[in-house]
XYZ file of C-alpha atoms in Angstrom:
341
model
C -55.527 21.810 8.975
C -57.388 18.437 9.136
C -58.028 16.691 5.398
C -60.905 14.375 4.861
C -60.330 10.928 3.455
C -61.493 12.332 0.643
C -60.002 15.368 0.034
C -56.399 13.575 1.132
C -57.021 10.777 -2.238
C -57.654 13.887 -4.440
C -54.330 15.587 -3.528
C -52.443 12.089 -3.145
C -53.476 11.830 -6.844
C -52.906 15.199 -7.961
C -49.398 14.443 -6.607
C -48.700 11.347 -8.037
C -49.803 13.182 -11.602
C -47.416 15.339 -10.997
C -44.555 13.485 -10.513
C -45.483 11.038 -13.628
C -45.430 14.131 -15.529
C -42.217 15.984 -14.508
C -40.572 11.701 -14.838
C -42.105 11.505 -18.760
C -40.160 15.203 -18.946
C -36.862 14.178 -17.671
C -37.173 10.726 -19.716
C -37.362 13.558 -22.967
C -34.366 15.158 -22.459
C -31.057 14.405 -23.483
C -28.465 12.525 -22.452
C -25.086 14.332 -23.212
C -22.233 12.240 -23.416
C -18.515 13.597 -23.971
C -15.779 11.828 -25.863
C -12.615 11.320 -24.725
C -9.704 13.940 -26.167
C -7.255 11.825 -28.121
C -4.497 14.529 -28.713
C -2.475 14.120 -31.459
C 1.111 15.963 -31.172
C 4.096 16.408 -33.796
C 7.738 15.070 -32.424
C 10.391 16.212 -35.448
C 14.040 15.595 -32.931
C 15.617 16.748 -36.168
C 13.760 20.072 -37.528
C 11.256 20.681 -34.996
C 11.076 23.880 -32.566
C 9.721 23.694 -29.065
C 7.961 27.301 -29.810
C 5.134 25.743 -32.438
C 2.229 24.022 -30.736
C 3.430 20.592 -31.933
C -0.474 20.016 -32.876
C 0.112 19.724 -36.996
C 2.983 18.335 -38.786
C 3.931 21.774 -39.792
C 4.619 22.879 -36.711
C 6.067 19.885 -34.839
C 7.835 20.352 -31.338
C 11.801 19.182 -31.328
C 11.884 17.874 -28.266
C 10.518 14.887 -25.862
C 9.516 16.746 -23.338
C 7.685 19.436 -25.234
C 5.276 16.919 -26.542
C 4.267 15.521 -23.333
C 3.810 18.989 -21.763
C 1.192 19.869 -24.777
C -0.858 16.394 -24.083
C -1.570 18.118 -20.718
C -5.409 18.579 -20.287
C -6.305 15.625 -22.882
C -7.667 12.369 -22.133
C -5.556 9.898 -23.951
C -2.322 11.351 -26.213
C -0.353 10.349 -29.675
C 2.822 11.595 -30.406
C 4.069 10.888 -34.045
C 7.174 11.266 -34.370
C 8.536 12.717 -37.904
C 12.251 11.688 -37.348
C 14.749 9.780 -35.972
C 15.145 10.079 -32.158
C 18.406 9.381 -31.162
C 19.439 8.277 -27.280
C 22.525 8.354 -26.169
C 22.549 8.242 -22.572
C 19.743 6.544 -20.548
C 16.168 8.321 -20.965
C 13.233 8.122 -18.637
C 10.252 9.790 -20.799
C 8.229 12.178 -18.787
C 5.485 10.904 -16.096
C 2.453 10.970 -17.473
C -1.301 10.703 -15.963
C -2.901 9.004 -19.528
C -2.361 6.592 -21.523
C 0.762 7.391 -24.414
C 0.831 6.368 -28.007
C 4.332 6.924 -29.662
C 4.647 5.434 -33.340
C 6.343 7.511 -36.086
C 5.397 8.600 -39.911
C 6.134 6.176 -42.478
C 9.374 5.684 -43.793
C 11.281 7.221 -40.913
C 13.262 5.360 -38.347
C 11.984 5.900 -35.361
C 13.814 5.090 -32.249
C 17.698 4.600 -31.762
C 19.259 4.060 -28.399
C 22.373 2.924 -27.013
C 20.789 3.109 -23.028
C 17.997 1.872 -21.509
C 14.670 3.343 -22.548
C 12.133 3.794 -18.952
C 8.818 5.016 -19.337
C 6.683 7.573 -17.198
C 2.805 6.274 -17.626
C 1.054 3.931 -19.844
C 2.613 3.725 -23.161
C 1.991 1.679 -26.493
C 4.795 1.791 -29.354
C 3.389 0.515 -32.455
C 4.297 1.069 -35.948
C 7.650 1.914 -35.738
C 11.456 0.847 -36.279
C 13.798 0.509 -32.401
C 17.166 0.075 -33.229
C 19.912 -0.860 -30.924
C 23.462 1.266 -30.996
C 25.295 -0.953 -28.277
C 26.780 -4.404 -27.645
C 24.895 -5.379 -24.554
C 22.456 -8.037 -23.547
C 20.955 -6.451 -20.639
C 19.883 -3.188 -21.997
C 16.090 -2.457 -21.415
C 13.025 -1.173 -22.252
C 11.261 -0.779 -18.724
C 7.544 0.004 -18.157
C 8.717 1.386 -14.684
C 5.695 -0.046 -12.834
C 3.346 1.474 -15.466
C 1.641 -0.969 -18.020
C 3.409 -1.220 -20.997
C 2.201 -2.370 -24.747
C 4.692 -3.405 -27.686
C 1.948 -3.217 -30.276
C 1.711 -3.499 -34.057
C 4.315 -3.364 -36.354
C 7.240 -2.377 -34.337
C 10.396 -3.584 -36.166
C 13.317 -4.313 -34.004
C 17.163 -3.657 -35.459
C 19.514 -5.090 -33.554
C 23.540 -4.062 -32.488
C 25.494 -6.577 -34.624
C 29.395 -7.109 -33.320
C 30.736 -9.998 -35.388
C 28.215 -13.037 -35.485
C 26.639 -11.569 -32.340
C 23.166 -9.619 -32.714
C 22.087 -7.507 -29.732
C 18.344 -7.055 -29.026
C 16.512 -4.909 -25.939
C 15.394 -7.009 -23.591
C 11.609 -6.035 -21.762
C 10.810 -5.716 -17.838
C 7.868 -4.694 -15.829
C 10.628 -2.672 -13.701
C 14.049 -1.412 -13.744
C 14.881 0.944 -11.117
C 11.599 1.010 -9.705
C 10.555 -0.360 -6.322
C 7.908 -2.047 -4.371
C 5.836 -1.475 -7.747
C 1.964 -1.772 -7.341
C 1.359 -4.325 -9.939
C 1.336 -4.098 -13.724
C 0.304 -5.260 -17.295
C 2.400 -5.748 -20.057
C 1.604 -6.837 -24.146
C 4.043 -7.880 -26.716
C 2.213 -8.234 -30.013
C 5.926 -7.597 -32.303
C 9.488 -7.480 -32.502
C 12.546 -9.358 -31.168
C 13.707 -8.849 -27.844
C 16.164 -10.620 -26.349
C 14.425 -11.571 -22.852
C 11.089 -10.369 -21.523
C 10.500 -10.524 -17.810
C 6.901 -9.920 -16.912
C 8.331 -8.094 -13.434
C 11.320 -6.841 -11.855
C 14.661 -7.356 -14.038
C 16.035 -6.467 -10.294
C 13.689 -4.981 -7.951
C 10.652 -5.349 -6.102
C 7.076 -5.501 -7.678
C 4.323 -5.798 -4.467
C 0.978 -6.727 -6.546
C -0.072 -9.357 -9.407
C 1.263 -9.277 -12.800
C 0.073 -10.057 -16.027
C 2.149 -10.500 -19.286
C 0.563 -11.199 -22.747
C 2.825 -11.866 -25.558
C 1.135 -12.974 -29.115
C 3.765 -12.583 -31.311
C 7.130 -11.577 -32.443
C 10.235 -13.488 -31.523
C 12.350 -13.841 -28.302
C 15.526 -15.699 -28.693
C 16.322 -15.938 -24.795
C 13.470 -16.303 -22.143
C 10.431 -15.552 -21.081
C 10.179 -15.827 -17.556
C 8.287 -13.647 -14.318
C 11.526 -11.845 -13.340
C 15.328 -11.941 -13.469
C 16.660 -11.350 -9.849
C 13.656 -9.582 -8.467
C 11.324 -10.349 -6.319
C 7.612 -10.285 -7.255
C 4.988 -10.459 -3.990
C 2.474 -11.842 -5.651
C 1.166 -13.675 -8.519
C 2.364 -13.573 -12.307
C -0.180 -14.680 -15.014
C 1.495 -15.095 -18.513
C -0.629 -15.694 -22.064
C 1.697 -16.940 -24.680
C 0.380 -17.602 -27.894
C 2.002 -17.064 -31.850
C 5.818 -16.050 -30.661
C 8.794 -17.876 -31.075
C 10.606 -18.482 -28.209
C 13.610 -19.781 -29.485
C 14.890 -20.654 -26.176
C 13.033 -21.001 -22.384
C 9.312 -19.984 -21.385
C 10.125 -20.183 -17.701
C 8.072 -20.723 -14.297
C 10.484 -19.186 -11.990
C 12.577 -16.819 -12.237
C 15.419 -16.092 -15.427
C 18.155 -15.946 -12.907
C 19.988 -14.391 -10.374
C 20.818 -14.702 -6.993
C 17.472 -14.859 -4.429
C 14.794 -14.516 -7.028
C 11.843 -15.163 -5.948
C 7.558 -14.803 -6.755
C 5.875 -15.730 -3.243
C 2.594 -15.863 -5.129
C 1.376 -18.196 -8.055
C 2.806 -18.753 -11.394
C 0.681 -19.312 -14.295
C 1.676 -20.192 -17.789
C -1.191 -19.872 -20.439
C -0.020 -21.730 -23.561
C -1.952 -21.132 -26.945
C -1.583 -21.827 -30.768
C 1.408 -21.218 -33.093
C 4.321 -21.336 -30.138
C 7.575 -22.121 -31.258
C 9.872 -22.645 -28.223
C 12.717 -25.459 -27.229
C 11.483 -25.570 -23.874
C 8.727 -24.923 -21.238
C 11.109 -24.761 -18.042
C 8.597 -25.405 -15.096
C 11.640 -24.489 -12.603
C 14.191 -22.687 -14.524
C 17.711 -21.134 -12.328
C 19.550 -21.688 -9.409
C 18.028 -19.991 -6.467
C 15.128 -18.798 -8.188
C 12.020 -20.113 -6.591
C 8.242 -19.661 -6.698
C 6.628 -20.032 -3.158
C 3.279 -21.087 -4.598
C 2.532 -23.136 -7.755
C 3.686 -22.683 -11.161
C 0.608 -23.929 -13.369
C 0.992 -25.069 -16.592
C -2.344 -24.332 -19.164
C -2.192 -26.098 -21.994
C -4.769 -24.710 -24.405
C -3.782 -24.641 -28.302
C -1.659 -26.794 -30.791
C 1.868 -26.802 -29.118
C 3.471 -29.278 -31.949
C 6.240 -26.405 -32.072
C 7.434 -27.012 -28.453
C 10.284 -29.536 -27.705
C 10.074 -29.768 -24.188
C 8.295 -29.672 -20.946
C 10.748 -29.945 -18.700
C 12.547 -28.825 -14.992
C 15.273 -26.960 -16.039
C 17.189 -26.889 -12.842
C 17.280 -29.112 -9.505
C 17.794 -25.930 -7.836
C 14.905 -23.928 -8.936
C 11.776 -24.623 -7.215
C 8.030 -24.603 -7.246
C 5.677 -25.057 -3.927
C 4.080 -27.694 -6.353
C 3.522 -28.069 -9.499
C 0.281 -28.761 -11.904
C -0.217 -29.488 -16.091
C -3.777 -28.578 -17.176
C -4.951 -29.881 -20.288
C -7.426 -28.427 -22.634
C -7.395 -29.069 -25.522
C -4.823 -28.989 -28.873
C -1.653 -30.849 -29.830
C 0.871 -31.415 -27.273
C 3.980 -33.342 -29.462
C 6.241 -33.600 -26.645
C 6.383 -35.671 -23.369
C 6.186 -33.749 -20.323
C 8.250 -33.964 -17.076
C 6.291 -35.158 -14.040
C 4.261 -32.624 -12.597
C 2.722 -33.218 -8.916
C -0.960 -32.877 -10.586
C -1.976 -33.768 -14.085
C -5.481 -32.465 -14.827
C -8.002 -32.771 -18.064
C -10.154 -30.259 -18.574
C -11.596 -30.794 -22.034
C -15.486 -29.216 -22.370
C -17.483 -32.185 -22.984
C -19.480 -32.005 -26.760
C -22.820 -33.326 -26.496
């Protein structure tokens, strides 16, 4: 069928009525959204049973394992625990697709472990007590390649043998290998060294490690005798590192970060020493940046720790703050203060 010129305009703009009309309808209706399940289960170790539902604190779950199995379908979970959940031989807590809260009621202890703690997803511990029941210094909490948050109000009791005090000591990785990359927060607590990465093993992607509080009377450094292939970012800012905040590696033989190490300094750090190059044999391929960005009166020294551990090169960045103490020589010394007009 042949249309006129005319008759083609009138359907043209009974058509483009139409579709103004059935637009104005769909603008009408409404949008649906769907929040995200935040599950909320029971953990009582001591008077528990695994055949309640764990979903009310009158019928908690006794067991671990239970109470991830009944986060299964939910979006994000919470396990509260309603006492004390003692490990005595090394626990890895069950893999897990979302992201974990564990804290525990108030007034109970919370966590108490004489082996390393590993962890099977994304997990946050806040408000809670983790009490060491060994003399050791390399005994672990390990994020296992997962990201890992030390959040609010976790207390930290440590193993006391004489004058000695025994504290867990933090890693990206453990046992785990050839780990993708990972994030890690420390907001509380004393541990006795937090490595961003591997304490031994192999971590393939960048790393980020954000600590803003709590204390740390060892180091703080981007791994212990791991290797990390490719680049560690750390924010420090409000902890007190009583001892080394380190650009290469803690220590151990053929540690290594072929990437780039960054060291984001902030306010209210306490610390006796920035180590730019820290142990024997532990090396950064690339450069290990130092941001200086906050009031570091608190910090002693910016030094190179060792002869032996080395940088590719080496760069101070200054922004802005206090900075009390006089730095070792860095290949590049930039300012980068934001000009006030």
């Amino acid at each position: 069928m042949i249309y006129s010129e005319f008759e083609r305009g009138v359907y043209m703009k009974r058509f483009l009525s139409l579709l103004i009309a059935v637009m104005m309808a769909l603008s009408m209706v409404p949008v649906i959204s769907f929040a995200a399940e935040v599950r909320t289960v029971y953990l009582d170790p001591t008077a528990g049973s695994d055949a309640n539902n764990g979903l009310s604190e009158a019928a908690p779950v006794k067991t671990v394992t239970a109470a991830y199995g009944t986060l299964s379908g939910a979006d994000e979970g919470r396990i509260i625990m309603l006492s004390t959940l003692n490990l005595t031989a090394e626990t890895t807590l069950p893999a897990c697709s979302i992201p974990v809260t564990i804290t525990s009621k108030t007034g109970t202890e919370g966590i108490q472990s004489s082996k390393n703690i590993l962890f099977g997803g994304d997990t946050t511990l806040e408000d809670m007590t983790i009490t060491m029941n060994a003399a050791s210094n390399s005994m672990f909490l390990s994020a296992e390649g997962h990201n890992l948050t030390i959040g609010k109000n976790v207390i930290t009791k440590a193993y006391k043998s004489g004058s000695t005090s025994y504290y867990f000591c933090i890693t990206g990785s453990f046992y785990a290998d050839n780990v993708d990359g990972m994030h890690m927060t420390v907001k509380s607590g004393t541990w006795r060294n937090i490595y961003a990465a591997a304490y031994k093993e192999a971590v393939t992607g960048d790393v980020t490690l954000t600590v803003t509080g709590g204390t740390v009377p060892n180091n703080i450094a981007p791994c212990y005798s791991g290797t990390v292939k490719g680049n560690v970012e750390m924010f420090i800012s409000g902890v007190n590192a009583q001892t080394n905040i380190c650009g290469t590696p803690g220590g151990g033989s053929g540690a290594n970060v072929t990437g780039n190490v960054t060291i984001n300094l902030g306010d209210h750090i306490t610390a006796s020493n920035i180590k730019v190059t820290k142990q024997a044999s532990g090396k950064v391929t690339g450069k290990v940046t130092v941001i200086a960005d906050g009031d570091l009166s608190n910090v002693k020294n910016i030094i190179h720790g060792s002869s032996t551990g080395t940088a590719g090169s080496t760069e101070l960045i200054l922004r802005s703050g206090v900075l009390a103490c006089d730095p070792c020589a860095f290949d590049k010394v930039t300012v980068d203060v934001p000009v006030r007009l």
